[in-house]
CSV table of N, CA, C and O in Angstrom, one decimal:
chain,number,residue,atom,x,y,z
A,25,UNK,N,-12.0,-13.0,6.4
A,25,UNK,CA,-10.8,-12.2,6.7
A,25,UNK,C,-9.6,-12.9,6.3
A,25,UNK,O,-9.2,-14.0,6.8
A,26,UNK,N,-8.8,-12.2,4.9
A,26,UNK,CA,-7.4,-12.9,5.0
A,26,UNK,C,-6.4,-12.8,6.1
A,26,UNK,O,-6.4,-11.9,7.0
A,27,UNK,N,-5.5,-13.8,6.0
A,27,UNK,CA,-4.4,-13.8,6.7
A,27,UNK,C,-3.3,-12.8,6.8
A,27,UNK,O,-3.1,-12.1,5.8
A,28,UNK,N,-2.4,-12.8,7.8
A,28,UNK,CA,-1.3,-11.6,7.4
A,28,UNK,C,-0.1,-12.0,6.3
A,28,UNK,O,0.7,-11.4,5.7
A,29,UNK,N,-0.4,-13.6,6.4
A,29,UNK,CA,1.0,-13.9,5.7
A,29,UNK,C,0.3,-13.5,3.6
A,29,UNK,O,0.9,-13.1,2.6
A,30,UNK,N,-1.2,-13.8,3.8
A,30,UNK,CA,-2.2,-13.1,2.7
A,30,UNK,C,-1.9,-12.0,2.2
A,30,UNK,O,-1.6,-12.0,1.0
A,31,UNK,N,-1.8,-11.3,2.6
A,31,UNK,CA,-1.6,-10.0,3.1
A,31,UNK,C,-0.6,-9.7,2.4
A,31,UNK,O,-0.6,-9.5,1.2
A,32,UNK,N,0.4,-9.7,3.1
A,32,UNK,CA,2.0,-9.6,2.7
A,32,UNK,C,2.1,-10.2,1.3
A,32,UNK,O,2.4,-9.4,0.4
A,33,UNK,N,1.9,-11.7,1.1
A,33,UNK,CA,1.9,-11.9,-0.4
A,33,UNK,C,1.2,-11.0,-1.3
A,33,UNK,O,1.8,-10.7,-2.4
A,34,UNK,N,0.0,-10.4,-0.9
A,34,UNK,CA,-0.5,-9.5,-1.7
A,34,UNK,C,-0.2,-8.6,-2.1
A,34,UNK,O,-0.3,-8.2,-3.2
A,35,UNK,N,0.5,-7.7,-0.6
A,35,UNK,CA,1.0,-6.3,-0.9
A,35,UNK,C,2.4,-6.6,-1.5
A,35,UNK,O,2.8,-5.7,-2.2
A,36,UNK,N,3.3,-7.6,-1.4
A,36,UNK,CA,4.5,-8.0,-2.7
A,36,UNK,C,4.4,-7.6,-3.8
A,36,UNK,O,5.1,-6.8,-4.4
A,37,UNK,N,3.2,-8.3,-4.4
A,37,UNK,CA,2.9,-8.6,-5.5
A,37,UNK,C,2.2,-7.4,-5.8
A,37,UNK,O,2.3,-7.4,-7.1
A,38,UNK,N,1.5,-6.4,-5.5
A,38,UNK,CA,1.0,-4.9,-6.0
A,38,UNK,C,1.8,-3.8,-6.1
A,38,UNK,O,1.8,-3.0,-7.1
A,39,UNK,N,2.6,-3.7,-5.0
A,39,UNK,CA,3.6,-3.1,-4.6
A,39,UNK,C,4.9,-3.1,-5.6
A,39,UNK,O,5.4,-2.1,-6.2
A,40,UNK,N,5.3,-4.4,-5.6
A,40,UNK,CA,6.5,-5.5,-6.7
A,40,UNK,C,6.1,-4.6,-8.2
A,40,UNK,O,6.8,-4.0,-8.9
A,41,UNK,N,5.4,-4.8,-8.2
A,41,UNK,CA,4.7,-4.3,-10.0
A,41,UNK,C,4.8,-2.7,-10.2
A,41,UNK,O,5.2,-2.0,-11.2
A,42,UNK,N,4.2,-2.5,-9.1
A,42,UNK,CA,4.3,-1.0,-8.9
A,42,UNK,C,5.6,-0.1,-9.1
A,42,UNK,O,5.8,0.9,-9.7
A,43,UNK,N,6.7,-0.9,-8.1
A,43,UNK,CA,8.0,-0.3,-8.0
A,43,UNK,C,8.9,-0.9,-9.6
A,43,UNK,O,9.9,-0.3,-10.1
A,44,UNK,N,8.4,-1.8,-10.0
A,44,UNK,CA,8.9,-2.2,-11.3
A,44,UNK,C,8.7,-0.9,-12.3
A,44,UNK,O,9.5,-0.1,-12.7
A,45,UNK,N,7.5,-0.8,-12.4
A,45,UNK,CA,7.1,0.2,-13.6
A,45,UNK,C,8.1,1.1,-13.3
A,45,UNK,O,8.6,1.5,-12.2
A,46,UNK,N,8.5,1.5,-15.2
A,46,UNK,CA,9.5,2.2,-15.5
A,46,UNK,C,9.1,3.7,-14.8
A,46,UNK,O,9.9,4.5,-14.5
A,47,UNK,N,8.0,3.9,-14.7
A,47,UNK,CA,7.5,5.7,-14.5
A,47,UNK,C,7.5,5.9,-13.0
A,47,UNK,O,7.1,6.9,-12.5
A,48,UNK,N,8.1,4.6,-12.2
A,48,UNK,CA,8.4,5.0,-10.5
A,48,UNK,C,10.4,4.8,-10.3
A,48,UNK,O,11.1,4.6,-9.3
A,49,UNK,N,10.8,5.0,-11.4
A,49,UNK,CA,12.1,5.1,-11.6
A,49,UNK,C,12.7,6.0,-10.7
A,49,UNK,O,12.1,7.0,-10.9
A,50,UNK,N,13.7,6.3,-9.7
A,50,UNK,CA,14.0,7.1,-8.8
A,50,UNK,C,12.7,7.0,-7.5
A,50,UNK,O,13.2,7.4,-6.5
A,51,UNK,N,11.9,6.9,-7.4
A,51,UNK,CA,11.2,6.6,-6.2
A,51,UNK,C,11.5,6.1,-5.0
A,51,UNK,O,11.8,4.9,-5.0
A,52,UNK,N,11.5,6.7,-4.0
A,52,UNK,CA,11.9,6.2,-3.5
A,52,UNK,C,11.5,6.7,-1.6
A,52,UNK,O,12.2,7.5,-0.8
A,53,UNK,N,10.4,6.1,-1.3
A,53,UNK,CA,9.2,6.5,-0.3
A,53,UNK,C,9.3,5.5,0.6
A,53,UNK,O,9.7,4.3,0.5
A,54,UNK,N,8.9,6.0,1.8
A,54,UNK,CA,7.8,4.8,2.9
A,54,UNK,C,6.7,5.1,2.3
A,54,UNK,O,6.2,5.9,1.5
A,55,UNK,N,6.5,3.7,3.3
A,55,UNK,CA,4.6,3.2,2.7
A,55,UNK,C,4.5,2.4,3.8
A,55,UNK,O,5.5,1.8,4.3
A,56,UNK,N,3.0,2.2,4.5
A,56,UNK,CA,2.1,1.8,5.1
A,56,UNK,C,1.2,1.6,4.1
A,56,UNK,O,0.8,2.0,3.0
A,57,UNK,N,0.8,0.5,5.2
A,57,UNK,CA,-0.7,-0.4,5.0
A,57,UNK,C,-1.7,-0.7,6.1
A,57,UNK,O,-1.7,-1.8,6.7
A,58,UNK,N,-2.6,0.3,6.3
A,58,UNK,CA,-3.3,0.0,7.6
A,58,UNK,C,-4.2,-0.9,7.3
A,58,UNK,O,-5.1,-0.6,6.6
A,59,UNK,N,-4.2,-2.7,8.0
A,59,UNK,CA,-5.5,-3.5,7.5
A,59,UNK,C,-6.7,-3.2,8.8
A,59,UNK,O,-6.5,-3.3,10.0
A,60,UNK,N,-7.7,-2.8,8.2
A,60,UNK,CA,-8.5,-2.3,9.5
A,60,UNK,C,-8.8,-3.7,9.7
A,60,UNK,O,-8.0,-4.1,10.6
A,61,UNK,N,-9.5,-4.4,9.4
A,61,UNK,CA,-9.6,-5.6,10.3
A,61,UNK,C,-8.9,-6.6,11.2
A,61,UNK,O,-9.5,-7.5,11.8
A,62,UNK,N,-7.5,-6.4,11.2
A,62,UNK,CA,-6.7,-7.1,11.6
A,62,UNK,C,-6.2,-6.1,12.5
A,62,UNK,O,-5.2,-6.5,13.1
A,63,UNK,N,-6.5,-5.1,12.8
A,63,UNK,CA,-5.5,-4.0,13.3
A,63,UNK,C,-3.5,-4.2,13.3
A,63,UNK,O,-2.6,-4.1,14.2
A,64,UNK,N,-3.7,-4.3,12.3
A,64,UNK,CA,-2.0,-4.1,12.3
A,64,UNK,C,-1.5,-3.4,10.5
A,64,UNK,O,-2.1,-3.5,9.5
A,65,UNK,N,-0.3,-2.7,10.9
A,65,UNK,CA,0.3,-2.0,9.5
A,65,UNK,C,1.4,-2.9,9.2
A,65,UNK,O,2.1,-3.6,9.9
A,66,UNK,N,1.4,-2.4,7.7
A,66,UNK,CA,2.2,-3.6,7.4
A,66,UNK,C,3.1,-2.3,6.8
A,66,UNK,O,2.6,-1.7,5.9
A,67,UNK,N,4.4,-1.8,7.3
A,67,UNK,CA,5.3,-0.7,6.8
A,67,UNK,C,6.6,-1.6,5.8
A,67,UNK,O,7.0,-2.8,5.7
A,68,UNK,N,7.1,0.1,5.0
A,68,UNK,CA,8.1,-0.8,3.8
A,68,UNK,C,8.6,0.2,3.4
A,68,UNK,O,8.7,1.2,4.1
A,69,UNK,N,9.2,0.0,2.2
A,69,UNK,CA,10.2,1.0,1.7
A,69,UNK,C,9.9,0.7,0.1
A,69,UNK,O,10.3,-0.4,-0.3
A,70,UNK,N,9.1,1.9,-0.8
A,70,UNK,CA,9.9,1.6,-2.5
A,70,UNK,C,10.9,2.3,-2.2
A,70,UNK,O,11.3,3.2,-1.4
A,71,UNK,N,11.7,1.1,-3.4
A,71,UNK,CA,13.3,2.6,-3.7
A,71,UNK,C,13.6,1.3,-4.5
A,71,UNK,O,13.1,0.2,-4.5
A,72,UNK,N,14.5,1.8,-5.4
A,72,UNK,CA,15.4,1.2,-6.4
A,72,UNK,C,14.6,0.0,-7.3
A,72,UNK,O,14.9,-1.2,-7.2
A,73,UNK,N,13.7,0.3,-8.0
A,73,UNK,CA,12.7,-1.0,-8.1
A,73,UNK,C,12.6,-1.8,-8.0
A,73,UNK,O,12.6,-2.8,-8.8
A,74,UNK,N,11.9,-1.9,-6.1
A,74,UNK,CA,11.6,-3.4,-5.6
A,74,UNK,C,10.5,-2.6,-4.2
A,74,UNK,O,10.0,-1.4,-4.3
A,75,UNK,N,10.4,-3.2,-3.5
A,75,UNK,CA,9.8,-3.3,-2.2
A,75,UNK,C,10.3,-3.8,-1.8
A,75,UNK,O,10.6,-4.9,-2.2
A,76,UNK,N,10.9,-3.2,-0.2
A,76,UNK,CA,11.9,-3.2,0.5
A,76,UNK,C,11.4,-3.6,2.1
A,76,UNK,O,10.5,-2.9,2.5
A,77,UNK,N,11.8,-4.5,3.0
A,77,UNK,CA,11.4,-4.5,4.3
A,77,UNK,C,9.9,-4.9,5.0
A,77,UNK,O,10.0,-5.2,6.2
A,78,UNK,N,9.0,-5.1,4.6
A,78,UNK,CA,7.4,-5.3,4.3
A,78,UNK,C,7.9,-5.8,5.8
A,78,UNK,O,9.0,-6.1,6.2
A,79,UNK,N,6.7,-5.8,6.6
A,79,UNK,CA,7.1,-5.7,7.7
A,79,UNK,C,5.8,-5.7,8.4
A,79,UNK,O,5.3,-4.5,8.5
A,80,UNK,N,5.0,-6.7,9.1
A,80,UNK,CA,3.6,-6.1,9.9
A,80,UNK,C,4.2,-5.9,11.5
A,80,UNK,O,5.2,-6.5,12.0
A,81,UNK,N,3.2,-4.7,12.2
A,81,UNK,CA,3.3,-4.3,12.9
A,81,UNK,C,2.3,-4.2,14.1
A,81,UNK,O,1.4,-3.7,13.4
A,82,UNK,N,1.9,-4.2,15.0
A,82,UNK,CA,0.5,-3.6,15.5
A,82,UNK,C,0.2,-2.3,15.5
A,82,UNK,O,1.0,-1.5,15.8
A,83,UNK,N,-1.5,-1.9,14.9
A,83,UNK,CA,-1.6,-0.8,15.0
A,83,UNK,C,-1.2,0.1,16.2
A,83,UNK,O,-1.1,-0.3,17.3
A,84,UNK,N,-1.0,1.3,15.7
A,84,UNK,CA,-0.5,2.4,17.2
A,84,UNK,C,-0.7,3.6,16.6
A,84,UNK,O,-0.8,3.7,15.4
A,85,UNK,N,-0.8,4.5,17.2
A,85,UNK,CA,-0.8,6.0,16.8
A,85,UNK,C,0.3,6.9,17.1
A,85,UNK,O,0.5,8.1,17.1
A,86,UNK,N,1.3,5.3,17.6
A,86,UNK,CA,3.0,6.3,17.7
A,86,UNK,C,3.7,5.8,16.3
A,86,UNK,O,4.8,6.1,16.2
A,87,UNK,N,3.3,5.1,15.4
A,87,UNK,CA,3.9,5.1,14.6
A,87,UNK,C,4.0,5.9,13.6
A,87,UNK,O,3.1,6.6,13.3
A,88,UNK,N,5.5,5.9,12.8
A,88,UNK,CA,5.6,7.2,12.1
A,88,UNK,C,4.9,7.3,11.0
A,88,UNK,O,4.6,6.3,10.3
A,89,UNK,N,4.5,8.7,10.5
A,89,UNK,CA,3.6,8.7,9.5
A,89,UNK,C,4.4,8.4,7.9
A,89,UNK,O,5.1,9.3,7.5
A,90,UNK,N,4.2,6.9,6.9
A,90,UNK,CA,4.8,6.5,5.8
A,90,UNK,C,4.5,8.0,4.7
A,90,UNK,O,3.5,8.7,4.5
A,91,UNK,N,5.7,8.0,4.2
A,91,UNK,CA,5.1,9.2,2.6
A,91,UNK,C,4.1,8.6,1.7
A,91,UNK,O,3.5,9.4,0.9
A,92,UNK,N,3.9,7.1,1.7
A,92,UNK,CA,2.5,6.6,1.0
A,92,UNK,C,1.5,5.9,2.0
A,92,UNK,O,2.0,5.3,3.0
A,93,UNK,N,0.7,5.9,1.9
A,93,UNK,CA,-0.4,5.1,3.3
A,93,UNK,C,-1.4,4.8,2.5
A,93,UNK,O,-2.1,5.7,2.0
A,94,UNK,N,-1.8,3.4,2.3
A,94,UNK,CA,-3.0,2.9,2.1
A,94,UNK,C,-3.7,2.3,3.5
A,94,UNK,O,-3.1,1.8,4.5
A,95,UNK,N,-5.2,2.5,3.4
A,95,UNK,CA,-5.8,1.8,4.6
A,95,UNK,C,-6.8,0.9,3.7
A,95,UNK,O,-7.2,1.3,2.6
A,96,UNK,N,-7.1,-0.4,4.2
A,96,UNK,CA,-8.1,-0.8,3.8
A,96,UNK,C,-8.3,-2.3,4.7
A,96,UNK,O,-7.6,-2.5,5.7
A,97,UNK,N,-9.3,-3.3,4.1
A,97,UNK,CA,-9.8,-4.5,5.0
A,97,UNK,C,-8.7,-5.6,4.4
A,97,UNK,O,-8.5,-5.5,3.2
A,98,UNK,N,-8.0,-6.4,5.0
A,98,UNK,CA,-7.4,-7.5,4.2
A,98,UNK,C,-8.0,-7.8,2.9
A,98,UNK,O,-7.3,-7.8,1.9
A,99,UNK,N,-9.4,-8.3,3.0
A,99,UNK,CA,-9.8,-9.0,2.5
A,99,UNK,C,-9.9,-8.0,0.7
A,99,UNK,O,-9.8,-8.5,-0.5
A,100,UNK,N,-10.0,-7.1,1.0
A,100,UNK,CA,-10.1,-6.2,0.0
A,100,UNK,C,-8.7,-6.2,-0.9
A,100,UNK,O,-8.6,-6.5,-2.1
A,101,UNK,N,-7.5,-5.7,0.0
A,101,UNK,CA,-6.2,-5.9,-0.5
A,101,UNK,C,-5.9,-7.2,-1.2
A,101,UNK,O,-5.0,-7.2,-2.0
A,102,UNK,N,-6.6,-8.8,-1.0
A,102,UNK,CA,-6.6,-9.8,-1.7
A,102,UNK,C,-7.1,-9.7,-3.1
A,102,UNK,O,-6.5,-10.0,-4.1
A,103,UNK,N,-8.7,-9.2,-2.8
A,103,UNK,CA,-9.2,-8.8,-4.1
A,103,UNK,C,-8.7,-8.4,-4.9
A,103,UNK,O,-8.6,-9.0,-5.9
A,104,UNK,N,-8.0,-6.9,-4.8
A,104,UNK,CA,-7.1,-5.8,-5.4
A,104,UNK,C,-6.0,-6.8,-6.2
A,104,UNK,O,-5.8,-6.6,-7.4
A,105,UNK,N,-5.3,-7.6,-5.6
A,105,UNK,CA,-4.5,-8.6,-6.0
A,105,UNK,C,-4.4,-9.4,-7.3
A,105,UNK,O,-3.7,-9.3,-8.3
A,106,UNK,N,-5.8,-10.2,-6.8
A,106,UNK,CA,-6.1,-11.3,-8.1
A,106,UNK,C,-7.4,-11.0,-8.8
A,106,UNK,O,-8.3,-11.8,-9.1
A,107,UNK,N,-7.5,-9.5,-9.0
A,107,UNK,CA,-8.4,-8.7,-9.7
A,107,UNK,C,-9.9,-8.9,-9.6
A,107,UNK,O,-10.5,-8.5,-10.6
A,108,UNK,N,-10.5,-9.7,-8.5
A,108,UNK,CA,-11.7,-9.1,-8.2
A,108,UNK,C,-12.3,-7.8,-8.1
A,108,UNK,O,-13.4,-7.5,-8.4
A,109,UNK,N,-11.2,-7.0,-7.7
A,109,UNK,CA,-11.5,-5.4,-7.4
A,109,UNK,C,-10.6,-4.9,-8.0
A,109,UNK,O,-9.4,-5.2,-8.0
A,110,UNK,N,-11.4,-3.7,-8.7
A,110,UNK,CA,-10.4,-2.3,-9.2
A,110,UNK,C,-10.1,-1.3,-8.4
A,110,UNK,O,-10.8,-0.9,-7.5
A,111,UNK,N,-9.1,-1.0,-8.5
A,111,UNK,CA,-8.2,0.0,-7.5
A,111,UNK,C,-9.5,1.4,-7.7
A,111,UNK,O,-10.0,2.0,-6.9
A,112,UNK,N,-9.5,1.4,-8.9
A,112,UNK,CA,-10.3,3.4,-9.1
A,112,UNK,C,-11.6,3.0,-8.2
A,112,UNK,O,-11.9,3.6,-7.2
A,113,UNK,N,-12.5,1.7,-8.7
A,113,UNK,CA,-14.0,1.5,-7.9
A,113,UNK,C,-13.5,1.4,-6.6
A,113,UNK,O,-14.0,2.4,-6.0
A,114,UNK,N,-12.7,0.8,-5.8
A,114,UNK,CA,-12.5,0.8,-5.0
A,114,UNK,C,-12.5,1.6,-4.2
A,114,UNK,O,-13.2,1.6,-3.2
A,115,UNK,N,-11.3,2.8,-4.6
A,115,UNK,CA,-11.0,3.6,-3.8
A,115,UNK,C,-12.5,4.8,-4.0
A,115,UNK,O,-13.2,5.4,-3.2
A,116,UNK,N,-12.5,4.9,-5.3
A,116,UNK,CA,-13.8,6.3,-5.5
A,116,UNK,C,-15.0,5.9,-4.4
A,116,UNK,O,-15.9,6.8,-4.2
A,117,UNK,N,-15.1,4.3,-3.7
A,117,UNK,CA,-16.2,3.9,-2.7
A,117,UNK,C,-15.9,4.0,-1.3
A,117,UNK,O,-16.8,4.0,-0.4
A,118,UNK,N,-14.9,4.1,-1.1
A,118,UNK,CA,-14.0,4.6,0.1
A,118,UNK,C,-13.4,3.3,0.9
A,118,UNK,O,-12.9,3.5,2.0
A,119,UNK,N,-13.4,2.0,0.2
A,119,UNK,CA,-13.0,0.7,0.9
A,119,UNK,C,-11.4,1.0,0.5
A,119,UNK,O,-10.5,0.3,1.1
A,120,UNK,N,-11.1,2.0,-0.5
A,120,UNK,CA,-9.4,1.7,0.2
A,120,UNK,C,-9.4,2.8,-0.2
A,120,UNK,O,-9.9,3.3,-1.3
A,121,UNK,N,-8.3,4.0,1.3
A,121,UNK,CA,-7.7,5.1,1.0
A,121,UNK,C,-6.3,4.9,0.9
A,121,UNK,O,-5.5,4.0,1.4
A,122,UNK,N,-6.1,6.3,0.0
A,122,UNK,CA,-4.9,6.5,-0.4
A,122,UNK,C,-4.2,7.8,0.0
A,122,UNK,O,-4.4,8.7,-0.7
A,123,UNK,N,-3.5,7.9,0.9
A,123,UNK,CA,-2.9,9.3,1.3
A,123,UNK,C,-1.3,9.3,0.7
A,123,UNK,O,-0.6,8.3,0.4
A,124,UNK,N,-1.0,10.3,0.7
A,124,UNK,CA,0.1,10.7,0.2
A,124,UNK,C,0.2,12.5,0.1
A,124,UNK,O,-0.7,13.3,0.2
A,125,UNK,N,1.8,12.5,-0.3
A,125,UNK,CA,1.9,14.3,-0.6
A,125,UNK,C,1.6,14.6,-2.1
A,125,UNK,O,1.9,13.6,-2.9
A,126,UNK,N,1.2,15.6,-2.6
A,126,UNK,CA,0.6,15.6,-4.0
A,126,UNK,C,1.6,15.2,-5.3
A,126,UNK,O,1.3,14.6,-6.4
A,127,UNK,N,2.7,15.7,-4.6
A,127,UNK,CA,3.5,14.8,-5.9
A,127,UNK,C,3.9,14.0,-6.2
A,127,UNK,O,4.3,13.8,-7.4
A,128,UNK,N,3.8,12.7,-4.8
A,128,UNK,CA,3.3,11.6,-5.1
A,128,UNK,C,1.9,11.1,-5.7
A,128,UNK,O,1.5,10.6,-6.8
A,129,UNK,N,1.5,11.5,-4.9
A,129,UNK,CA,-0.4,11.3,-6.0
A,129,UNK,C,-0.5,11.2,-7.2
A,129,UNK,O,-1.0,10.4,-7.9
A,130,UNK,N,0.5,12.5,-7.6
A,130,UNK,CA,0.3,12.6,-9.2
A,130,UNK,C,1.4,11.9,-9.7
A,130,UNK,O,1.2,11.9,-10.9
A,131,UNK,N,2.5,11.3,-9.4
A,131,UNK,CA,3.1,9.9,-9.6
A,131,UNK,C,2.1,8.7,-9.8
A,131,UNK,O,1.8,7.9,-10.7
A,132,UNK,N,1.8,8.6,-8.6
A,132,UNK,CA,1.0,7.0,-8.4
A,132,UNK,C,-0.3,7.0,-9.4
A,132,UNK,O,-0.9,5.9,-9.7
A,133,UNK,N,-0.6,8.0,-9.7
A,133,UNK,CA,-1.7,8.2,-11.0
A,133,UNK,C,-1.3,7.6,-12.1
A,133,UNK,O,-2.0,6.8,-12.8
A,134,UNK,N,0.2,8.1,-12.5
A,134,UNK,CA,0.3,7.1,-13.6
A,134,UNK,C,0.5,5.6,-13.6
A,134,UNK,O,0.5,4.9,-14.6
A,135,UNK,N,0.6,5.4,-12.0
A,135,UNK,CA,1.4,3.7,-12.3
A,135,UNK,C,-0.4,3.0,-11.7
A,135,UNK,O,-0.7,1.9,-11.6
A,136,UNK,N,-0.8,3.8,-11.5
A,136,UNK,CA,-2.2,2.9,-11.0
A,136,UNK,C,-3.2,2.8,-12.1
A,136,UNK,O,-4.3,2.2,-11.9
């Protein structure tokens, strides 16, 4: 099981890249990160190309619903990181979901 501070470096660094790319230009969303094994979300902000506030939290079901939400295991979001794991095998196996409104979807399609 990684760590949260793991964690956070990780989702920087995915996230960081993500909000860089020129095709998330104007973007500008909440995002969660549910780590199921740790039970805590790590909530944020893209906007202006960066990642904004990253922030863990303990899981709850009063928290507000992000316009992006990934769930997955820490250990997985490490992988995803330093490329053990691909985001498409990944997610098409169900170790990491992706919710969102469809026009983000079909945004995050191009930058994934």
């Amino acid at each position: 099981m990684a760590t949260m501070d793991q964690c956070l470096k990780a989702l920087q660094g995915i996230l960081g890249d993500l909000a860089a790319n020129p095709a998330a230009e104007g973007l500008d969303r909440s995002l969660s990160c549910r780590l199921t094994d740790l039970d805590q979300v790590v909530l944020g902000r893209l906007s202006s190309g960066a990642v904004r506030d990253l922030h863990p939290v303990p899981n709850s079901p009063t928290l507000p619903k992000a316009d992006i939400r990934l769930t997955m295991a820490s250990d997985d979001l490490v992988a995803l990181t330093d490329g053990r794991l691909a985001f498409g095998s990944a997610w098409a196996s169900g170790r990491v979901k992706l919710e969102a409104g469809l026009r983000d979807l079909l945004r995050l399609r191009k930058l994934l």
